[in-house]
Amino acid sequence: MSSETPTARVPFSFELYPPRSASSQAALHETVHKLAAAGPDFISVTYGAGGSTGGRSLEVLRFIRENTDVEPLAHLTCVGNTYAGAAALIREFLDAGILSFLALRGDPPAGRDEPFLGDLESAAQLVQLIHRVQAEHAPYEEFPVPGFPGAARVAARRRASVAVAAFPNGHPRSAHRGQDIDALLAKQAAGATSAITQLFFHSDHYLGFVEKARAAGVTIPILPGIMPIVSPVRLARVLELTGETLPNELAVALEVEPTPEGREEVGVEWAARLAREVTAGGAPGVHLYAFNQHHTVLTVLEEAGILPAVRLR
C-alpha cells in the first residue's frame, strides 16, 4: 500500500458564451460535453449587454442542466436593465432551475455613456435583487409524503449562489485601488457568496489583491479568472476590453512564434504557470475562460497538474 498522501483536488470551472448563430450551436454542445466530462464545479454562460443574447444564454444553461451533472451559472448585468426587466429575467432563469448567478455591473456598449446603465446602478444592487426575487419566487420547497396523497413536506429552499466580479489590478473606472476592495465589500454585504477575478497576467497581482481584500474584511472565496492567450490578436483585444497593462514577456513570445500551434503552446504554458502559482498560494480553485473550445483549457489544467492527462483522452 502506498504511503503517499493523496493530492487534494483543485476545484476548477469554465466560462462559455452563447452561440452567435444556429450553425455553431452543435459545436458548442459538443464543447459542453467535453468540458463536463472533466468534472468542473460549474460552467458559466455570459450574457450580452442589454439582453442581446439573453435567449441564447438561457438555451445553453438549460442544455448544461439537462444533459450534464455540472452546475450551470448564469451571468446577469446591470447595463441597460431596469429593475423590472432584470427581475423578469431572474424569474425566467429560476423557472428553468438555474440557481447560480454571476452579478455584474457591466459596461455600456461602444458609443454609449453612463446613463445607459438604467436604474440598476451597481452589482451589489443586482445581488440583492436576485435574492429578493428568489425569496418571492420560491419561499420554500414542497416534497410529497409517500403514502399520504395530497400531503407535502415543507423544507427550506436552496438559496441562490451569487458570484460577483473582482479586479486585482483595478477596474478601469475606479478612482483609486481601494475603491475596488470597497466595492467587493459592498457586494459581500449585499449577499454575494463568491467572487471571480478579471484576468491578470502575474500571480502576485492576484495573491496581493486577495491579501489586501482579506485584511479589509472580505471573507468570500475569490476565484482567479485565467484566460489562455494564444495569439497577439486575442491579447490586443483583451487589453482593449480590460485596460490591463501589456505583459511584455507574453506579448513578445506570441509575436516571435511563427505557427498557430506554437502560439497555443506559449499561451497554454503561461496560463498553466499562473494556475500552478495561484493554487500554491492558496487560491480556492481556478476559473478558465474557454472561448467555446475545450482543448486549450483542458490542456492548461493538465499542464498545471490539476487534471490528470488520462481525463483528456
PDB file of C-alpha atoms in Angstrom:
ATOM      1  CA  MET A   1       0.000   0.000   0.000  1.00  0.00           C
ATOM      2  CA  SER A   2       1.357   3.414  -0.917  1.00  0.00           C
ATOM      3  CA  SER A   3       2.262   5.700   1.975  1.00  0.00           C
ATOM      4  CA  GLU A   4       1.910   8.836  -0.149  1.00  0.00           C
ATOM      5  CA  THR A   5      -0.772  11.310   0.871  1.00  0.00           C
ATOM      6  CA  PRO A   6      -3.326  11.785  -1.936  1.00  0.00           C
ATOM      7  CA  THR A   7      -3.155  15.190  -3.594  1.00  0.00           C
ATOM      8  CA  ALA A   8      -6.186  17.312  -2.762  1.00  0.00           C
ATOM      9  CA  ARG A   9      -8.454  18.049  -5.711  1.00  0.00           C
ATOM     10  CA  VAL A  10      -8.188  21.610  -7.023  1.00  0.00           C
ATOM     11  CA  PRO A  11     -11.659  22.886  -7.990  1.00  0.00           C
ATOM     12  CA  PHE A  12     -11.994  24.346 -11.477  1.00  0.00           C
ATOM     13  CA  SER A  13     -14.681  25.851 -13.653  1.00  0.00           C
ATOM     14  CA  PHE A  14     -15.191  27.260 -17.145  1.00  0.00           C
ATOM     15  CA  GLU A  15     -16.819  30.206 -18.885  1.00  0.00           C
ATOM     16  CA  LEU A  16     -18.612  29.935 -22.232  1.00  0.00           C
ATOM     17  CA  TYR A  17     -20.587  32.400 -24.333  1.00  0.00           C
ATOM     18  CA  PRO A  18     -23.822  31.716 -26.246  1.00  0.00           C
ATOM     19  CA  PRO A  19     -23.513  30.586 -29.891  1.00  0.00           C
ATOM     20  CA  ARG A  20     -23.620  33.517 -32.261  1.00  0.00           C
ATOM     21  CA  SER A  21     -25.530  31.522 -34.850  1.00  0.00           C
ATOM     22  CA  ALA A  22     -27.611  28.364 -35.080  1.00  0.00           C
ATOM     23  CA  SER A  23     -24.810  26.695 -37.046  1.00  0.00           C
ATOM     24  CA  SER A  24     -22.387  26.990 -34.112  1.00  0.00           C
ATOM     25  CA  GLN A  25     -24.825  25.525 -31.601  1.00  0.00           C
ATOM     26  CA  ALA A  26     -23.940  21.874 -32.270  1.00  0.00           C
ATOM     27  CA  ALA A  27     -20.235  22.608 -31.842  1.00  0.00           C
ATOM     28  CA  LEU A  28     -20.933  24.341 -28.526  1.00  0.00           C
ATOM     29  CA  HIS A  29     -22.958  21.368 -27.304  1.00  0.00           C
ATOM     30  CA  GLU A  30     -20.000  19.103 -28.065  1.00  0.00           C
ATOM     31  CA  THR A  31     -17.735  21.503 -26.151  1.00  0.00           C
ATOM     32  CA  VAL A  32     -20.105  21.404 -23.169  1.00  0.00           C
ATOM     33  CA  HIS A  33     -19.967  17.598 -23.111  1.00  0.00           C
ATOM     34  CA  LYS A  34     -16.138  17.601 -23.295  1.00  0.00           C
ATOM     35  CA  LEU A  35     -15.812  20.178 -20.511  1.00  0.00           C
ATOM     36  CA  ALA A  36     -18.439  18.490 -18.336  1.00  0.00           C
ATOM     37  CA  ALA A  37     -16.621  15.152 -18.612  1.00  0.00           C
ATOM     38  CA  ALA A  38     -13.609  16.741 -16.891  1.00  0.00           C
ATOM     39  CA  GLY A  39     -15.691  17.323 -13.736  1.00  0.00           C
ATOM     40  CA  PRO A  40     -15.830  21.112 -13.243  1.00  0.00           C
ATOM     41  CA  ASP A  41     -17.637  22.674 -10.285  1.00  0.00           C
ATOM     42  CA  PHE A  42     -19.688  24.813 -12.659  1.00  0.00           C
ATOM     43  CA  ILE A  43     -19.863  26.152 -16.205  1.00  0.00           C
ATOM     44  CA  SER A  44     -20.857  29.805 -16.570  1.00  0.00           C
ATOM     45  CA  VAL A  45     -22.529  31.329 -19.616  1.00  0.00           C
ATOM     46  CA  THR A  46     -22.120  35.002 -20.456  1.00  0.00           C
ATOM     47  CA  TYR A  47     -24.977  37.406 -21.041  1.00  0.00           C
ATOM     48  CA  GLY A  48     -24.941  40.176 -23.651  1.00  0.00           C
ATOM     49  CA  ALA A  49     -25.294  43.847 -22.753  1.00  0.00           C
ATOM     50  CA  GLY A  50     -28.880  44.973 -22.814  1.00  0.00           C
ATOM     51  CA  GLY A  51     -30.158  41.423 -23.198  1.00  0.00           C
ATOM     52  CA  SER A  52     -28.716  40.885 -26.673  1.00  0.00           C
ATOM     53  CA  THR A  53     -28.005  37.210 -26.002  1.00  0.00           C
ATOM     54  CA  GLY A  54     -30.406  36.531 -23.139  1.00  0.00           C
ATOM     55  CA  GLY A  55     -32.434  33.926 -25.012  1.00  0.00           C
ATOM     56  CA  ARG A  56     -29.409  32.042 -26.293  1.00  0.00           C
ATOM     57  CA  SER A  57     -27.752  32.210 -22.866  1.00  0.00           C
ATOM     58  CA  LEU A  58     -30.766  30.517 -21.315  1.00  0.00           C
ATOM     59  CA  GLU A  59     -30.745  27.845 -24.033  1.00  0.00           C
ATOM     60  CA  VAL A  60     -27.126  26.969 -23.207  1.00  0.00           C
ATOM     61  CA  LEU A  61     -27.816  26.984 -19.463  1.00  0.00           C
ATOM     62  CA  ARG A  62     -30.764  24.647 -19.962  1.00  0.00           C
ATOM     63  CA  PHE A  63     -28.625  22.344 -22.117  1.00  0.00           C
ATOM     64  CA  ILE A  64     -25.971  22.145 -19.395  1.00  0.00           C
ATOM     65  CA  ARG A  65     -28.558  21.454 -16.707  1.00  0.00           C
ATOM     66  CA  GLU A  66     -30.476  18.835 -18.681  1.00  0.00           C
ATOM     67  CA  ASN A  67     -27.564  16.997 -20.308  1.00  0.00           C
ATOM     68  CA  THR A  68     -24.749  17.055 -17.741  1.00  0.00           C
ATOM     69  CA  ASP A  69     -24.215  16.785 -13.988  1.00  0.00           C
ATOM     70  CA  VAL A  70     -22.498  20.190 -13.884  1.00  0.00           C
ATOM     71  CA  GLU A  71     -23.951  23.268 -12.187  1.00  0.00           C
ATOM     72  CA  PRO A  72     -24.871  25.944 -14.766  1.00  0.00           C
ATOM     73  CA  LEU A  73     -24.143  29.545 -13.746  1.00  0.00           C
ATOM     74  CA  ALA A  74     -25.934  32.463 -15.418  1.00  0.00           C
ATOM     75  CA  HIS A  75     -24.330  35.867 -15.976  1.00  0.00           C
ATOM     76  CA  LEU A  76     -26.521  38.909 -15.347  1.00  0.00           C
ATOM     77  CA  THR A  77     -25.619  42.551 -15.955  1.00  0.00           C
ATOM     78  CA  CYS A  78     -26.963  45.891 -14.787  1.00  0.00           C
ATOM     79  CA  VAL A  79     -26.215  47.605 -18.091  1.00  0.00           C
ATOM     80  CA  GLY A  80     -29.362  48.550 -19.931  1.00  0.00           C
ATOM     81  CA  ASN A  81     -31.561  46.705 -17.450  1.00  0.00           C
ATOM     82  CA  THR A  82     -34.379  48.101 -15.345  1.00  0.00           C
ATOM     83  CA  TYR A  83     -35.368  46.576 -12.022  1.00  0.00           C
ATOM     84  CA  ALA A  84     -38.490  45.162 -13.659  1.00  0.00           C
ATOM     85  CA  GLY A  85     -36.599  43.764 -16.645  1.00  0.00           C
ATOM     86  CA  ALA A  86     -33.870  42.211 -14.520  1.00  0.00           C
ATOM     87  CA  ALA A  87     -36.424  40.732 -12.115  1.00  0.00           C
ATOM     88  CA  ALA A  88     -38.325  39.152 -15.013  1.00  0.00           C
ATOM     89  CA  LEU A  89     -35.102  37.652 -16.376  1.00  0.00           C
ATOM     90  CA  ILE A  90     -34.124  36.296 -12.949  1.00  0.00           C
ATOM     91  CA  ARG A  91     -37.545  34.643 -12.647  1.00  0.00           C
ATOM     92  CA  GLU A  92     -37.057  33.100 -16.089  1.00  0.00           C
ATOM     93  CA  PHE A  93     -33.726  31.621 -15.010  1.00  0.00           C
ATOM     94  CA  LEU A  94     -35.218  30.370 -11.728  1.00  0.00           C
ATOM     95  CA  ASP A  95     -38.119  28.762 -13.616  1.00  0.00           C
ATOM     96  CA  ALA A  96     -35.503  26.876 -15.651  1.00  0.00           C
ATOM     97  CA  GLY A  97     -33.904  25.554 -12.458  1.00  0.00           C
ATOM     98  CA  ILE A  98     -30.888  27.885 -12.550  1.00  0.00           C
ATOM     99  CA  LEU A  99     -29.752  28.697  -9.006  1.00  0.00           C
ATOM    100  CA  SER A 100     -26.239  30.041  -9.595  1.00  0.00           C
ATOM    101  CA  PHE A 101     -25.539  33.532 -10.922  1.00  0.00           C
ATOM    102  CA  LEU A 102     -22.723  35.963 -11.639  1.00  0.00           C
ATOM    103  CA  ALA A 103     -23.930  39.507 -10.946  1.00  0.00           C
ATOM    104  CA  LEU A 104     -22.055  42.125 -12.971  1.00  0.00           C
ATOM    105  CA  ARG A 105     -22.352  45.858 -13.349  1.00  0.00           C
ATOM    106  CA  GLY A 106     -21.261  45.571 -16.969  1.00  0.00           C
ATOM    107  CA  ASP A 107     -20.004  48.187 -19.388  1.00  0.00           C
ATOM    108  CA  PRO A 108     -22.089  50.369 -21.714  1.00  0.00           C
ATOM    109  CA  PRO A 109     -21.821  49.360 -25.385  1.00  0.00           C
ATOM    110  CA  ALA A 110     -19.390  51.319 -27.527  1.00  0.00           C
ATOM    111  CA  GLY A 111     -20.629  54.837 -28.092  1.00  0.00           C
ATOM    112  CA  ARG A 112     -22.993  54.812 -25.107  1.00  0.00           C
ATOM    113  CA  ASP A 113     -22.296  56.554 -21.823  1.00  0.00           C
ATOM    114  CA  GLU A 114     -23.136  56.021 -18.163  1.00  0.00           C
ATOM    115  CA  PRO A 115     -26.869  56.871 -18.357  1.00  0.00           C
ATOM    116  CA  PHE A 116     -27.286  53.703 -20.424  1.00  0.00           C
ATOM    117  CA  LEU A 117     -26.848  51.766 -17.192  1.00  0.00           C
ATOM    118  CA  GLY A 118     -30.552  52.040 -16.420  1.00  0.00           C
ATOM    119  CA  ASP A 119     -31.873  52.083 -12.877  1.00  0.00           C
ATOM    120  CA  LEU A 120     -29.682  49.259 -11.569  1.00  0.00           C
ATOM    121  CA  GLU A 121     -26.618  51.216 -10.512  1.00  0.00           C
ATOM    122  CA  SER A 122     -24.306  48.554  -9.131  1.00  0.00           C
ATOM    123  CA  ALA A 123     -23.623  44.852  -8.964  1.00  0.00           C
ATOM    124  CA  ALA A 124     -24.435  44.990  -5.241  1.00  0.00           C
ATOM    125  CA  GLN A 125     -27.975  46.099  -6.099  1.00  0.00           C
ATOM    126  CA  LEU A 126     -28.235  43.235  -8.586  1.00  0.00           C
ATOM    127  CA  VAL A 127     -27.091  40.742  -5.926  1.00  0.00           C
ATOM    128  CA  GLN A 128     -29.838  41.984  -3.609  1.00  0.00           C
ATOM    129  CA  LEU A 129     -32.393  41.784  -6.407  1.00  0.00           C
ATOM    130  CA  ILE A 130     -31.519  38.152  -7.179  1.00  0.00           C
ATOM    131  CA  HIS A 131     -32.063  37.149  -3.557  1.00  0.00           C
ATOM    132  CA  ARG A 132     -35.261  39.198  -3.321  1.00  0.00           C
ATOM    133  CA  VAL A 133     -36.736  37.709  -6.473  1.00  0.00           C
ATOM    134  CA  GLN A 134     -35.864  34.182  -5.364  1.00  0.00           C
ATOM    135  CA  ALA A 135     -37.480  34.739  -1.957  1.00  0.00           C
ATOM    136  CA  GLU A 136     -40.674  35.892  -3.682  1.00  0.00           C
ATOM    137  CA  HIS A 137     -40.454  33.193  -6.367  1.00  0.00           C
ATOM    138  CA  ALA A 138     -39.966  30.203  -4.068  1.00  0.00           C
ATOM    139  CA  PRO A 139     -40.006  30.979  -0.335  1.00  0.00           C
ATOM    140  CA  TYR A 140     -39.825  27.244   0.413  1.00  0.00           C
ATOM    141  CA  GLU A 141     -39.877  23.851  -1.312  1.00  0.00           C
ATOM    142  CA  GLU A 142     -42.553  21.172  -1.048  1.00  0.00           C
ATOM    143  CA  PHE A 143     -41.938  17.418  -1.238  1.00  0.00           C
ATOM    144  CA  PRO A 144     -44.669  14.740  -1.460  1.00  0.00           C
ATOM    145  CA  VAL A 145     -45.125  12.476   1.548  1.00  0.00           C
ATOM    146  CA  PRO A 146     -45.197   8.792   0.475  1.00  0.00           C
ATOM    147  CA  GLY A 147     -48.444   7.085   1.448  1.00  0.00           C
ATOM    148  CA  PHE A 148     -50.328  10.320   2.023  1.00  0.00           C
ATOM    149  CA  PRO A 149     -51.820  11.580  -1.261  1.00  0.00           C
ATOM    150  CA  GLY A 150     -52.014  15.338  -1.406  1.00  0.00           C
ATOM    151  CA  ALA A 151     -49.765  15.799   1.625  1.00  0.00           C
ATOM    152  CA  ALA A 152     -46.480  17.653   1.341  1.00  0.00           C
ATOM    153  CA  ARG A 153     -43.411  18.164   3.464  1.00  0.00           C
ATOM    154  CA  VAL A 154     -42.162  21.753   3.555  1.00  0.00           C
ATOM    155  CA  ALA A 155     -38.441  22.459   3.620  1.00  0.00           C
ATOM    156  CA  ALA A 156     -36.210  25.482   3.249  1.00  0.00           C
ATOM    157  CA  ARG A 157     -35.369  26.167  -0.364  1.00  0.00           C
ATOM    158  CA  ARG A 158     -31.815  26.082  -1.627  1.00  0.00           C
ATOM    159  CA  ARG A 159     -30.578  29.663  -1.576  1.00  0.00           C
ATOM    160  CA  ALA A 160     -29.213  31.014  -4.829  1.00  0.00           C
ATOM    161  CA  SER A 161     -25.437  31.259  -5.131  1.00  0.00           C
ATOM    162  CA  VAL A 162     -24.385  34.671  -6.401  1.00  0.00           C
ATOM    163  CA  ALA A 163     -20.841  35.329  -7.556  1.00  0.00           C
ATOM    164  CA  VAL A 164     -19.506  38.794  -8.339  1.00  0.00           C
ATOM    165  CA  ALA A 165     -16.512  40.248 -10.149  1.00  0.00           C
ATOM    166  CA  ALA A 166     -13.234  41.284  -8.535  1.00  0.00           C
ATOM    167  CA  PHE A 167     -10.464  43.329 -10.119  1.00  0.00           C
ATOM    168  CA  PRO A 168      -6.892  42.546  -8.953  1.00  0.00           C
ATOM    169  CA  ASN A 169      -5.441  45.428 -10.947  1.00  0.00           C
ATOM    170  CA  GLY A 170      -8.335  47.813 -10.535  1.00  0.00           C
ATOM    171  CA  HIS A 171     -11.456  48.477 -12.575  1.00  0.00           C
ATOM    172  CA  PRO A 172     -10.763  50.892 -15.467  1.00  0.00           C
ATOM    173  CA  ARG A 173     -13.222  53.401 -13.978  1.00  0.00           C
ATOM    174  CA  SER A 174     -12.003  53.144 -10.375  1.00  0.00           C
ATOM    175  CA  ALA A 175     -10.723  56.359  -8.868  1.00  0.00           C
ATOM    176  CA  HIS A 176      -8.230  54.506  -6.662  1.00  0.00           C
ATOM    177  CA  ARG A 177      -7.207  50.934  -5.817  1.00  0.00           C
ATOM    178  CA  GLY A 178      -9.064  50.928  -2.528  1.00  0.00           C
ATOM    179  CA  GLN A 179     -12.313  51.547  -4.364  1.00  0.00           C
ATOM    180  CA  ASP A 180     -12.238  48.039  -5.860  1.00  0.00           C
ATOM    181  CA  ILE A 181     -11.998  46.419  -2.433  1.00  0.00           C
ATOM    182  CA  ASP A 182     -14.700  48.738  -1.081  1.00  0.00           C
ATOM    183  CA  ALA A 183     -16.947  47.627  -3.948  1.00  0.00           C
ATOM    184  CA  LEU A 184     -16.214  43.965  -3.198  1.00  0.00           C
ATOM    185  CA  LEU A 185     -17.100  44.525   0.454  1.00  0.00           C
ATOM    186  CA  ALA A 186     -20.397  46.107  -0.626  1.00  0.00           C
ATOM    187  CA  LYS A 187     -21.182  43.111  -2.837  1.00  0.00           C
ATOM    188  CA  GLN A 188     -20.383  40.751   0.019  1.00  0.00           C
ATOM    189  CA  ALA A 189     -22.684  42.719   2.342  1.00  0.00           C
ATOM    190  CA  ALA A 190     -25.428  42.508  -0.303  1.00  0.00           C
ATOM    191  CA  GLY A 191     -25.290  38.704  -0.217  1.00  0.00           C
ATOM    192  CA  ALA A 192     -22.572  37.673  -2.696  1.00  0.00           C
ATOM    193  CA  THR A 193     -21.304  34.176  -1.969  1.00  0.00           C
ATOM    194  CA  SER A 194     -18.081  34.236  -4.011  1.00  0.00           C
ATOM    195  CA  ALA A 195     -16.053  36.363  -6.406  1.00  0.00           C
ATOM    196  CA  ILE A 196     -14.324  35.674  -9.718  1.00  0.00           C
ATOM    197  CA  THR A 197     -11.476  37.925 -10.804  1.00  0.00           C
ATOM    198  CA  GLN A 198     -10.988  39.601 -14.095  1.00  0.00           C
ATOM    199  CA  LEU A 199      -7.930  38.187 -15.812  1.00  0.00           C
ATOM    200  CA  PHE A 200      -4.422  39.072 -14.691  1.00  0.00           C
ATOM    201  CA  PHE A 201      -1.040  38.161 -16.111  1.00  0.00           C
ATOM    202  CA  HIS A 202       1.107  37.700 -12.999  1.00  0.00           C
ATOM    203  CA  SER A 203       0.259  35.568  -9.972  1.00  0.00           C
ATOM    204  CA  ASP A 204       1.438  38.160  -7.460  1.00  0.00           C
ATOM    205  CA  HIS A 205      -1.264  40.523  -8.764  1.00  0.00           C
ATOM    206  CA  TYR A 206      -3.943  38.045  -7.678  1.00  0.00           C
ATOM    207  CA  LEU A 207      -2.258  36.967  -4.452  1.00  0.00           C
ATOM    208  CA  GLY A 208      -1.557  40.554  -3.397  1.00  0.00           C
ATOM    209  CA  PHE A 209      -5.147  41.571  -4.108  1.00  0.00           C
ATOM    210  CA  VAL A 210      -6.523  38.677  -2.048  1.00  0.00           C
ATOM    211  CA  GLU A 211      -4.237  39.584   0.846  1.00  0.00           C
ATOM    212  CA  LYS A 212      -5.493  43.195   0.825  1.00  0.00           C
ATOM    213  CA  ALA A 213      -9.113  42.079   0.469  1.00  0.00           C
ATOM    214  CA  ARG A 214      -8.815  39.724   3.438  1.00  0.00           C
ATOM    215  CA  ALA A 215      -7.224  42.451   5.542  1.00  0.00           C
ATOM    216  CA  ALA A 216     -10.163  44.723   4.674  1.00  0.00           C
ATOM    217  CA  GLY A 217     -12.739  42.140   5.753  1.00  0.00           C
ATOM    218  CA  VAL A 218     -13.595  40.220   2.579  1.00  0.00           C
ATOM    219  CA  THR A 219     -14.302  36.630   3.590  1.00  0.00           C
ATOM    220  CA  ILE A 220     -15.976  35.108   0.493  1.00  0.00           C
ATOM    221  CA  PRO A 221     -13.900  32.843  -1.788  1.00  0.00           C
ATOM    222  CA  ILE A 222     -12.081  34.751  -4.546  1.00  0.00           C
ATOM    223  CA  LEU A 223     -11.562  32.569  -7.620  1.00  0.00           C
ATOM    224  CA  PRO A 224      -8.777  33.575 -10.024  1.00  0.00           C
ATOM    225  CA  GLY A 225     -10.010  34.048 -13.584  1.00  0.00           C
ATOM    226  CA  ILE A 226      -7.389  32.757 -16.039  1.00  0.00           C
ATOM    227  CA  MET A 227      -7.507  33.175 -19.795  1.00  0.00           C
ATOM    228  CA  PRO A 228      -5.186  31.278 -22.166  1.00  0.00           C
ATOM    229  CA  ILE A 229      -3.903  33.943 -24.568  1.00  0.00           C
ATOM    230  CA  VAL A 230      -2.962  32.107 -27.770  1.00  0.00           C
ATOM    231  CA  SER A 231      -2.497  34.921 -30.295  1.00  0.00           C
ATOM    232  CA  PRO A 232      -1.372  38.569 -30.491  1.00  0.00           C
ATOM    233  CA  VAL A 233      -4.849  39.471 -31.780  1.00  0.00           C
ATOM    234  CA  ARG A 234      -6.547  37.983 -28.716  1.00  0.00           C
ATOM    235  CA  LEU A 235      -4.059  39.718 -26.432  1.00  0.00           C
ATOM    236  CA  ALA A 236      -4.717  43.094 -28.065  1.00  0.00           C
ATOM    237  CA  ARG A 237      -8.478  42.617 -27.786  1.00  0.00           C
ATOM    238  CA  VAL A 238      -8.275  41.604 -24.133  1.00  0.00           C
ATOM    239  CA  LEU A 239      -6.135  44.621 -23.274  1.00  0.00           C
ATOM    240  CA  GLU A 240      -8.607  46.884 -25.085  1.00  0.00           C
ATOM    241  CA  LEU A 241     -11.552  45.484 -23.132  1.00  0.00           C
ATOM    242  CA  THR A 242      -9.941  45.363 -19.691  1.00  0.00           C
ATOM    243  CA  GLY A 243      -7.409  48.176 -19.627  1.00  0.00           C
ATOM    244  CA  GLU A 244      -4.755  45.790 -18.302  1.00  0.00           C
ATOM    245  CA  THR A 245      -1.077  46.663 -18.761  1.00  0.00           C
ATOM    246  CA  LEU A 246       0.677  44.910 -21.646  1.00  0.00           C
ATOM    247  CA  PRO A 247       2.532  41.793 -20.382  1.00  0.00           C
ATOM    248  CA  ASN A 248       5.730  42.320 -22.362  1.00  0.00           C
ATOM    249  CA  GLU A 249       7.187  38.826 -21.987  1.00  0.00           C
ATOM    250  CA  LEU A 250       3.991  37.142 -23.184  1.00  0.00           C
ATOM    251  CA  ALA A 251       3.490  39.662 -25.991  1.00  0.00           C
ATOM    252  CA  VAL A 252       7.000  39.122 -27.355  1.00  0.00           C
ATOM    253  CA  ALA A 253       6.726  35.322 -27.107  1.00  0.00           C
ATOM    254  CA  LEU A 254       3.486  35.358 -29.101  1.00  0.00           C
ATOM    255  CA  GLU A 255       4.840  37.767 -31.726  1.00  0.00           C
ATOM    256  CA  VAL A 256       8.027  35.817 -32.468  1.00  0.00           C
ATOM    257  CA  GLU A 257       6.344  32.405 -32.608  1.00  0.00           C
ATOM    258  CA  PRO A 258       5.637  31.709 -36.313  1.00  0.00           C
ATOM    259  CA  THR A 259       2.964  29.000 -36.070  1.00  0.00           C
ATOM    260  CA  PRO A 260      -0.529  28.863 -34.522  1.00  0.00           C
ATOM    261  CA  GLU A 261       0.435  25.625 -32.781  1.00  0.00           C
ATOM    262  CA  GLY A 262       3.487  27.259 -31.265  1.00  0.00           C
ATOM    263  CA  ARG A 263       1.485  30.292 -30.113  1.00  0.00           C
ATOM    264  CA  GLU A 264      -1.035  27.986 -28.452  1.00  0.00           C
ATOM    265  CA  GLU A 265       1.802  26.278 -26.586  1.00  0.00           C
ATOM    266  CA  VAL A 266       3.024  29.675 -25.393  1.00  0.00           C
ATOM    267  CA  GLY A 267      -0.426  30.672 -24.165  1.00  0.00           C
ATOM    268  CA  VAL A 268      -1.105  27.326 -22.511  1.00  0.00           C
ATOM    269  CA  GLU A 269       2.198  27.340 -20.642  1.00  0.00           C
ATOM    270  CA  TRP A 270       1.651  30.920 -19.430  1.00  0.00           C
ATOM    271  CA  ALA A 271      -1.859  30.089 -18.172  1.00  0.00           C
ATOM    272  CA  ALA A 272      -0.737  26.788 -16.623  1.00  0.00           C
ATOM    273  CA  ARG A 273       2.064  28.535 -14.744  1.00  0.00           C
ATOM    274  CA  LEU A 274      -0.417  31.087 -13.411  1.00  0.00           C
ATOM    275  CA  ALA A 275      -2.746  28.283 -12.290  1.00  0.00           C
ATOM    276  CA  ARG A 276       0.084  26.453 -10.519  1.00  0.00           C
ATOM    277  CA  GLU A 277       1.305  29.577  -8.759  1.00  0.00           C
ATOM    278  CA  VAL A 278      -2.061  30.873  -7.556  1.00  0.00           C
ATOM    279  CA  THR A 279      -3.203  27.484  -6.270  1.00  0.00           C
ATOM    280  CA  ALA A 280       0.139  27.052  -4.499  1.00  0.00           C
ATOM    281  CA  GLY A 281      -0.528  30.477  -2.967  1.00  0.00           C
ATOM    282  CA  GLY A 282      -3.900  29.411  -1.594  1.00  0.00           C
ATOM    283  CA  ALA A 283      -6.422  30.103  -4.364  1.00  0.00           C
ATOM    284  CA  PRO A 284      -9.638  28.098  -3.797  1.00  0.00           C
ATOM    285  CA  GLY A 285      -9.602  26.893  -7.412  1.00  0.00           C
ATOM    286  CA  VAL A 286      -9.282  28.285 -10.934  1.00  0.00           C
ATOM    287  CA  HIS A 287     -11.852  29.641 -13.373  1.00  0.00           C
ATOM    288  CA  LEU A 288     -10.870  29.345 -17.044  1.00  0.00           C
ATOM    289  CA  TYR A 289     -12.221  31.390 -19.942  1.00  0.00           C
ATOM    290  CA  ALA A 290     -12.739  28.720 -22.599  1.00  0.00           C
ATOM    291  CA  PHE A 291     -13.664  30.763 -25.710  1.00  0.00           C
ATOM    292  CA  ASN A 292     -16.145  27.970 -26.535  1.00  0.00           C
ATOM    293  CA  GLN A 293     -13.355  25.461 -27.127  1.00  0.00           C
ATOM    294  CA  HIS A 294     -12.430  22.596 -24.854  1.00  0.00           C
ATOM    295  CA  HIS A 295      -8.949  21.515 -25.896  1.00  0.00           C
ATOM    296  CA  THR A 296      -6.949  24.577 -24.817  1.00  0.00           C
ATOM    297  CA  VAL A 297      -8.415  24.937 -21.313  1.00  0.00           C
ATOM    298  CA  LEU A 298      -8.256  21.204 -20.620  1.00  0.00           C
ATOM    299  CA  THR A 299      -4.603  21.215 -21.691  1.00  0.00           C
ATOM    300  CA  VAL A 300      -3.967  24.132 -19.311  1.00  0.00           C
ATOM    301  CA  LEU A 301      -5.408  22.077 -16.450  1.00  0.00           C
ATOM    302  CA  GLU A 302      -3.289  19.079 -17.458  1.00  0.00           C
ATOM    303  CA  GLU A 303      -0.098  21.159 -17.672  1.00  0.00           C
ATOM    304  CA  ALA A 304      -0.901  22.744 -14.303  1.00  0.00           C
ATOM    305  CA  GLY A 305      -1.231  19.298 -12.713  1.00  0.00           C
ATOM    306  CA  ILE A 306      -4.891  19.944 -11.855  1.00  0.00           C
ATOM    307  CA  LEU A 307      -6.384  17.486 -14.312  1.00  0.00           C
ATOM    308  CA  PRO A 308      -4.810  14.058 -14.976  1.00  0.00           C
ATOM    309  CA  ALA A 309      -3.750  13.562 -18.582  1.00  0.00           C
ATOM    310  CA  VAL A 310      -5.914  10.438 -18.812  1.00  0.00           C
ATOM    311  CA  ARG A 311      -9.042  12.632 -18.474  1.00  0.00           C
ATOM    312  CA  LEU A 312      -8.208  14.307 -21.769  1.00  0.00           C
ATOM    313  CA  ARG A 313      -8.254  11.157 -23.848  1.00  0.00           C
TER     314      ARG A 313
END
